[in-house]
PDB file of C-alpha atoms in Angstrom:
ATOM      1  CA  MET A 274      10.868  -4.468 -15.456  1.00 44.00           C
ATOM      2  CA  THR A 275       9.249  -7.818 -15.975  1.00 48.00           C
ATOM      3  CA  GLU A 276       7.320  -8.580 -12.799  1.00 50.00           C
ATOM      4  CA  PRO A 277       6.195  -5.498 -10.852  1.00 54.00           C
ATOM      5  CA  GLU A 278       3.912  -7.688  -8.721  1.00 53.00           C
ATOM      6  CA  ARG A 279       7.048  -9.108  -7.119  1.00 91.00           C
ATOM      7  CA  LEU A 280       7.813  -5.843  -5.349  1.00 97.00           C
ATOM      8  CA  SER A 281       7.591  -5.774  -1.575  1.00 96.00           C
ATOM      9  CA  LEU A 282       5.184  -3.386   0.141  1.00 96.00           C
ATOM     10  CA  ALA A 283       8.160  -1.187   1.077  1.00 97.00           C
ATOM     11  CA  GLU A 284       9.278  -1.081  -2.567  1.00 98.00           C
ATOM     12  CA  TRP A 285       5.780  -0.162  -3.745  1.00 97.00           C
ATOM     13  CA  LEU A 286       5.660   2.614  -1.157  1.00 97.00           C
ATOM     14  CA  VAL A 287       8.997   4.021  -2.293  1.00 98.00           C
ATOM     15  CA  LEU A 288       8.008   3.781  -5.967  1.00 98.00           C
ATOM     16  CA  CYS A 289       4.695   5.552  -5.375  1.00 98.00           C
ATOM     17  CA  LEU A 290       6.376   8.346  -3.423  1.00 98.00           C
ATOM     18  CA  VAL A 291       8.995   8.859  -6.130  1.00 98.00           C
ATOM     19  CA  ARG A 292       6.131   8.877  -8.668  1.00 97.00           C
ATOM     20  CA  GLU A 293       4.599  11.884  -6.863  1.00 97.00           C
ATOM     21  CA  GLU A 294       7.637  14.060  -7.568  1.00 95.00           C
ATOM     22  CA  PRO A 295      11.409  13.737  -7.939  1.00 96.00           C
ATOM     23  CA  THR A 296      12.866  13.275  -4.462  1.00 96.00           C
ATOM     24  CA  TYR A 297      15.874  12.268  -2.392  1.00 95.00           C
ATOM     25  CA  GLY A 298      16.251   9.098  -0.365  1.00 95.00           C
ATOM     26  CA  LEU A 299      16.596  11.142   2.816  1.00 93.00           C
ATOM     27  CA  VAL A 300      13.158  12.698   2.239  1.00 95.00           C
ATOM     28  CA  LEU A 301      11.665   9.228   1.803  1.00 97.00           C
ATOM     29  CA  VAL A 302      13.346   8.017   4.988  1.00 97.00           C
ATOM     30  CA  GLY A 303      11.662  10.856   6.896  1.00 96.00           C
ATOM     31  CA  LEU A 304       8.227  10.158   5.431  1.00 96.00           C
ATOM     32  CA  LEU A 305       8.505   6.433   6.154  1.00 97.00           C
ATOM     33  CA  ALA A 306      10.017   6.659   9.653  1.00 97.00           C
ATOM     34  CA  ARG A 307       7.754   5.497  12.484  1.00 96.00           C
ATOM     35  CA  ASP A 308       6.806   9.098  13.260  1.00 95.00           C
ATOM     36  CA  GLY A 309       6.658  10.149   9.593  1.00 94.00           C
ATOM     37  CA  ARG A 310       3.435  10.929   7.772  1.00 92.00           C
ATOM     38  CA  LEU A 311       3.328   7.559   6.043  1.00 94.00           C
ATOM     39  CA  GLY A 312       5.365   5.707   8.639  1.00 93.00           C
ATOM     40  CA  GLN A 313       2.365   5.964  10.936  1.00 92.00           C
ATOM     41  CA  VAL A 314       0.566   3.670   8.485  1.00 93.00           C
ATOM     42  CA  TRP A 315       3.515   1.467   7.473  1.00 94.00           C
ATOM     43  CA  SER A 316       7.046   2.280   8.599  1.00 96.00           C
ATOM     44  CA  VAL A 317      10.094   1.337   6.562  1.00 97.00           C
ATOM     45  CA  PRO A 318      13.622   1.301   8.052  1.00 97.00           C
ATOM     46  CA  LYS A 319      16.231   3.578   6.480  1.00 97.00           C
ATOM     47  CA  ALA A 320      18.318   0.697   5.084  1.00 97.00           C
ATOM     48  CA  VAL A 321      15.231  -0.819   3.439  1.00 98.00           C
ATOM     49  CA  VAL A 322      14.370   2.523   1.785  1.00 98.00           C
ATOM     50  CA  TYR A 323      17.837   2.742   0.234  1.00 97.00           C
ATOM     51  CA  ARG A 324      17.778  -0.922  -0.867  1.00 97.00           C
ATOM     52  CA  ALA A 325      14.364  -0.302  -2.433  1.00 98.00           C
ATOM     53  CA  LEU A 326      15.725   2.704  -4.355  1.00 98.00           C
ATOM     54  CA  GLN A 327      18.591   0.588  -5.709  1.00 97.00           C
ATOM     55  CA  ARG A 328      16.296  -2.264  -6.729  1.00 97.00           C
ATOM     56  CA  LEU A 329      13.713   0.037  -8.330  1.00 98.00           C
ATOM     57  CA  GLU A 330      16.477   1.712 -10.330  1.00 97.00           C
ATOM     58  CA  THR A 331      17.860  -1.673 -11.409  1.00 97.00           C
ATOM     59  CA  LEU A 332      14.353  -2.686 -12.522  1.00 97.00           C
ATOM     60  CA  GLY A 333      14.017   0.497 -14.568  1.00 97.00           C
ATOM     61  CA  LEU A 334      11.132   1.892 -12.523  1.00 98.00           C
ATOM     62  CA  ILE A 335      13.047   4.944 -11.289  1.00 98.00           C
ATOM     63  CA  ARG A 336      16.188   6.737 -12.414  1.00 97.00           C
ATOM     64  CA  THR A 337      18.696   9.144 -10.937  1.00 96.00           C
ATOM     65  CA  VAL A 338      18.106  12.582 -12.467  1.00 93.00           C
ATOM     66  CA  GLY A 339      20.504  14.657 -10.406  1.00 86.00           C
ATOM     67  CA  GLU A 340      22.957  14.757  -7.542  1.00 82.00           C
ATOM     68  CA  GLN A 341      23.506  17.153  -4.691  1.00 78.00           C
ATOM     69  CA  ARG A 342      26.916  17.389  -3.096  1.00 71.00           C
ATOM     70  CA  THR A 343      26.983  18.310   0.577  1.00 72.00           C
ATOM     71  CA  SER A 344      29.701  18.928   3.098  1.00 69.00           C
ATOM     72  CA  GLN A 345      27.965  16.414   5.382  1.00 75.00           C
ATOM     73  CA  GLY A 346      27.891  12.838   4.198  1.00 71.00           C
ATOM     74  CA  PRO A 347      27.709  11.273   0.759  1.00 76.00           C
ATOM     75  CA  VAL A 348      26.342  12.756  -2.468  1.00 78.00           C
ATOM     76  CA  ARG A 349      22.549  12.818  -2.460  1.00 87.00           C
ATOM     77  CA  SER A 350      20.839  11.344  -5.516  1.00 92.00           C
ATOM     78  CA  LEU A 351      17.595  12.805  -6.852  1.00 94.00           C
ATOM     79  CA  TYR A 352      15.227  10.076  -8.068  1.00 97.00           C
ATOM     80  CA  GLN A 353      12.389  10.290 -10.560  1.00 97.00           C
ATOM     81  CA  ALA A 354       9.935   7.632 -11.740  1.00 98.00           C
ATOM     82  CA  THR A 355      10.328   6.378 -15.287  1.00 98.00           C
ATOM     83  CA  PRO A 356       7.236   6.037 -17.497  1.00 98.00           C
ATOM     84  CA  ALA A 357       7.237   2.304 -16.677  1.00 97.00           C
ATOM     85  CA  GLY A 358       7.472   3.131 -12.967  1.00 98.00           C
ATOM     86  CA  GLU A 359       4.607   5.621 -13.198  1.00 97.00           C
ATOM     87  CA  ALA A 360       2.417   3.089 -14.985  1.00 97.00           C
ATOM     88  CA  ALA A 361       3.276   0.300 -12.521  1.00 97.00           C
ATOM     89  CA  ALA A 362       2.603   2.538  -9.504  1.00 97.00           C
ATOM     90  CA  LEU A 363      -0.757   3.744 -10.817  1.00 97.00           C
ATOM     91  CA  ALA A 364      -1.817   0.191 -11.696  1.00 97.00           C
ATOM     92  CA  TRP A 365      -0.837  -1.060  -8.230  1.00 97.00           C
ATOM     93  CA  LEU A 366      -2.658   1.815  -6.514  1.00 97.00           C
ATOM     94  CA  SER A 367      -5.878   0.879  -8.312  1.00 97.00           C
ATOM     95  CA  THR A 368      -5.710  -2.859  -7.576  1.00 97.00           C
ATOM     96  CA  PRO A 369      -7.593  -4.263  -4.563  1.00 97.00           C
ATOM     97  CA  VAL A 370      -5.653  -6.434  -2.133  1.00 96.00           C
ATOM     98  CA  GLU A 371      -5.878 -10.192  -2.530  1.00 92.00           C
ATOM     99  CA  HIS A 372      -6.409 -11.269   1.068  1.00 90.00           C
ATOM    100  CA  PRO A 373      -8.424  -9.751   3.933  1.00 90.00           C
ATOM    101  CA  ARG A 374      -5.335  -9.674   6.159  1.00 90.00           C
ATOM    102  CA  GLU A 375      -3.725  -7.228   3.682  1.00 93.00           C
ATOM    103  CA  VAL A 376      -6.394  -4.573   4.330  1.00 93.00           C
ATOM    104  CA  ARG A 377      -4.533  -3.295   7.409  1.00 91.00           C
ATOM    105  CA  SER A 378      -1.239  -3.001   5.590  1.00 94.00           C
ATOM    106  CA  GLU A 379      -1.408  -2.768   1.825  1.00 96.00           C
ATOM    107  CA  LEU A 380      -4.885  -1.273   1.401  1.00 97.00           C
ATOM    108  CA  MET A 381      -4.290   1.367   4.077  1.00 96.00           C
ATOM    109  CA  VAL A 382      -1.001   2.290   2.384  1.00 97.00           C
ATOM    110  CA  LYS A 383      -2.792   2.602  -0.961  1.00 97.00           C
ATOM    111  CA  LEU A 384      -5.498   4.798   0.572  1.00 97.00           C
ATOM    112  CA  ALA A 385      -2.879   7.056   2.184  1.00 97.00           C
ATOM    113  CA  LEU A 386      -0.939   7.351  -1.087  1.00 97.00           C
ATOM    114  CA  LEU A 387      -4.087   8.052  -3.120  1.00 97.00           C
ATOM    115  CA  ASP A 388      -5.051  10.762  -0.630  1.00 96.00           C
ATOM    116  CA  ARG A 389      -1.567  12.331  -0.866  1.00 95.00           C
ATOM    117  CA  SER A 390      -1.865  12.371  -4.650  1.00 94.00           C
ATOM    118  CA  GLY A 391      -5.385  13.795  -4.673  1.00 94.00           C
ATOM    119  CA  ILE A 392      -6.731  10.698  -6.449  1.00 94.00           C
ATOM    120  CA  ASP A 393     -10.284   9.610  -5.615  1.00 94.00           C
ATOM    121  CA  SER A 394     -10.221   6.242  -3.832  1.00 95.00           C
ATOM    122  CA  ARG A 395     -13.846   5.253  -4.521  1.00 94.00           C
ATOM    123  CA  ASN A 396     -13.033   2.916  -7.432  1.00 95.00           C
ATOM    124  CA  LEU A 397     -10.433   1.081  -5.368  1.00 97.00           C
ATOM    125  CA  LEU A 398     -12.766   0.842  -2.364  1.00 97.00           C
ATOM    126  CA  GLN A 399     -15.639  -0.480  -4.494  1.00 96.00           C
ATOM    127  CA  ALA A 400     -13.347  -3.016  -6.157  1.00 97.00           C
ATOM    128  CA  GLN A 401     -12.076  -4.061  -2.735  1.00 97.00           C
ATOM    129  CA  LEU A 402     -15.618  -4.568  -1.458  1.00 96.00           C
ATOM    130  CA  ALA A 403     -16.466  -6.607  -4.554  1.00 96.00           C
ATOM    131  CA  ARG A 404     -13.450  -8.820  -3.921  1.00 96.00           C
ATOM    132  CA  LEU A 405     -14.202  -9.353  -0.210  1.00 96.00           C
ATOM    133  CA  LEU A 406     -18.009  -9.786  -0.244  1.00 95.00           C
ATOM    134  CA  PRO A 407     -17.850 -13.354  -1.654  1.00 96.00           C
ATOM    135  CA  VAL A 408     -15.275 -14.236   1.015  1.00 94.00           C
ATOM    136  CA  ALA A 409     -17.593 -12.808   3.691  1.00 94.00           C
ATOM    137  CA  ALA A 410     -20.510 -14.853   2.323  1.00 95.00           C
ATOM    138  CA  ALA A 411     -18.418 -18.030   2.311  1.00 95.00           C
ATOM    139  CA  LEU A 412     -17.389 -17.436   5.924  1.00 94.00           C
ATOM    140  CA  GLU A 413     -21.031 -16.906   6.876  1.00 93.00           C
ATOM    141  CA  GLU A 414     -21.922 -20.228   5.271  1.00 94.00           C
ATOM    142  CA  ARG A 415     -18.970 -22.025   6.853  1.00 95.00           C
ATOM    143  CA  LEU A 416     -19.826 -20.623  10.279  1.00 93.00           C
ATOM    144  CA  ARG A 417     -23.119 -22.520  10.261  1.00 93.00           C
ATOM    145  CA  ALA A 418     -21.360 -25.801   9.490  1.00 94.00           C
ATOM    146  CA  THR A 419     -18.609 -25.799  12.122  1.00 94.00           C
ATOM    147  CA  THR A 420     -18.307 -26.923  15.727  1.00 95.00           C
ATOM    148  CA  GLY A 421     -15.668 -26.901  18.461  1.00 96.00           C
ATOM    149  CA  PHE A 422     -12.486 -24.926  17.962  1.00 97.00           C
ATOM    150  CA  GLU A 423     -13.017 -24.811  14.208  1.00 96.00           C
ATOM    151  CA  HIS A 424     -16.206 -22.835  14.942  1.00 96.00           C
ATOM    152  CA  THR A 425     -14.215 -20.483  17.191  1.00 97.00           C
ATOM    153  CA  LEU A 426     -11.655 -19.907  14.453  1.00 96.00           C
ATOM    154  CA  VAL A 427     -14.264 -19.377  11.733  1.00 96.00           C
ATOM    155  CA  LEU A 428     -16.212 -17.047  14.051  1.00 96.00           C
ATOM    156  CA  TRP A 429     -13.038 -14.980  14.558  1.00 96.00           C
ATOM    157  CA  ARG A 430     -12.479 -14.756  10.802  1.00 94.00           C
ATOM    158  CA  HIS A 431     -16.156 -13.994  10.190  1.00 95.00           C
ATOM    159  CA  GLU A 432     -16.200 -11.144  12.724  1.00 96.00           C
ATOM    160  CA  ALA A 433     -12.937  -9.690  11.405  1.00 95.00           C
ATOM    161  CA  MET A 434     -14.324  -9.849   7.858  1.00 95.00           C
ATOM    162  CA  ALA A 435     -17.622  -8.264   8.935  1.00 95.00           C
ATOM    163  CA  ALA A 436     -15.682  -5.384  10.533  1.00 95.00           C
ATOM    164  CA  THR A 437     -13.598  -4.988   7.356  1.00 95.00           C
ATOM    165  CA  VAL A 438     -16.723  -4.898   5.180  1.00 95.00           C
ATOM    166  CA  ARG A 439     -18.352  -2.309   7.496  1.00 95.00           C
ATOM    167  CA  PHE A 440     -15.172  -0.228   7.317  1.00 95.00           C
ATOM    168  CA  LEU A 441     -15.116  -0.340   3.513  1.00 95.00           C
ATOM    169  CA  GLU A 442     -18.838   0.416   3.285  1.00 94.00           C
ATOM    170  CA  ALA A 443     -18.393   3.404   5.584  1.00 94.00           C
ATOM    171  CA  LEU A 444     -15.571   4.695   3.400  1.00 93.00           C
ATOM    172  CA  THR A 445     -17.629   4.312   0.242  1.00 91.00           C
ATOM    173  CA  ALA A 446     -20.566   6.228   1.717  1.00 87.00           C
ATOM    174  CA  PRO A 447     -20.902   9.549  -0.146  1.00 78.00           C
ATOM    175  CA  SER A 448     -20.222  11.604   2.983  1.00 68.00           C
ATOM    176  CA  GLU A 449     -16.960   9.768   3.775  1.00 52.00           C
ATOM    177  CA  VAL A 450     -15.022   9.688   0.514  1.00 48.00           C
ATOM    178  CA  ARG A 451     -14.161  13.092  -0.842  1.00 50.00           C
ATOM    179  CA  ALA A 452     -12.642  13.651  -4.223  1.00 50.00           C
ATOM    180  CA  ARG A 453     -10.115  16.416  -4.405  1.00 44.00           C
TER     181      ARG A 453
END
């Protein structure tokens, strides 16, 4: 695998779930369905889950470690993360998102996956705050210098950023984040 950062959010989700324990594609489909435990945060269609498994295997991040024959449907493959896949997943889980708009999707997925794995999310949350606080300060400064619709747009971004910062600060408060 040469460029793990080129994975889609769905591929990262699949990789992180396979990293937790060897599993079947059908199990992942259930977890990532709209009504699944993780699908409530970010749902992934069945076809996308299976494409992600194929791509992750091609990239050497997961491997097939067994097969289960059934009387209903095709052979089921059991997938396990490779050492490279484990390392890539753990690195991704600890990396703050680049853009504020990714908090709702990528950061929430990371927080859900960290919680499932029993990994303390405080370091990620603190790193995320550190990344977003300069952006919030720049928006505050820009807000004072705008007029007309540009002011409306900057005000929208400023308020959304302020809510995101409050959210992250609430999660980093000692009573909110619980290590397992």
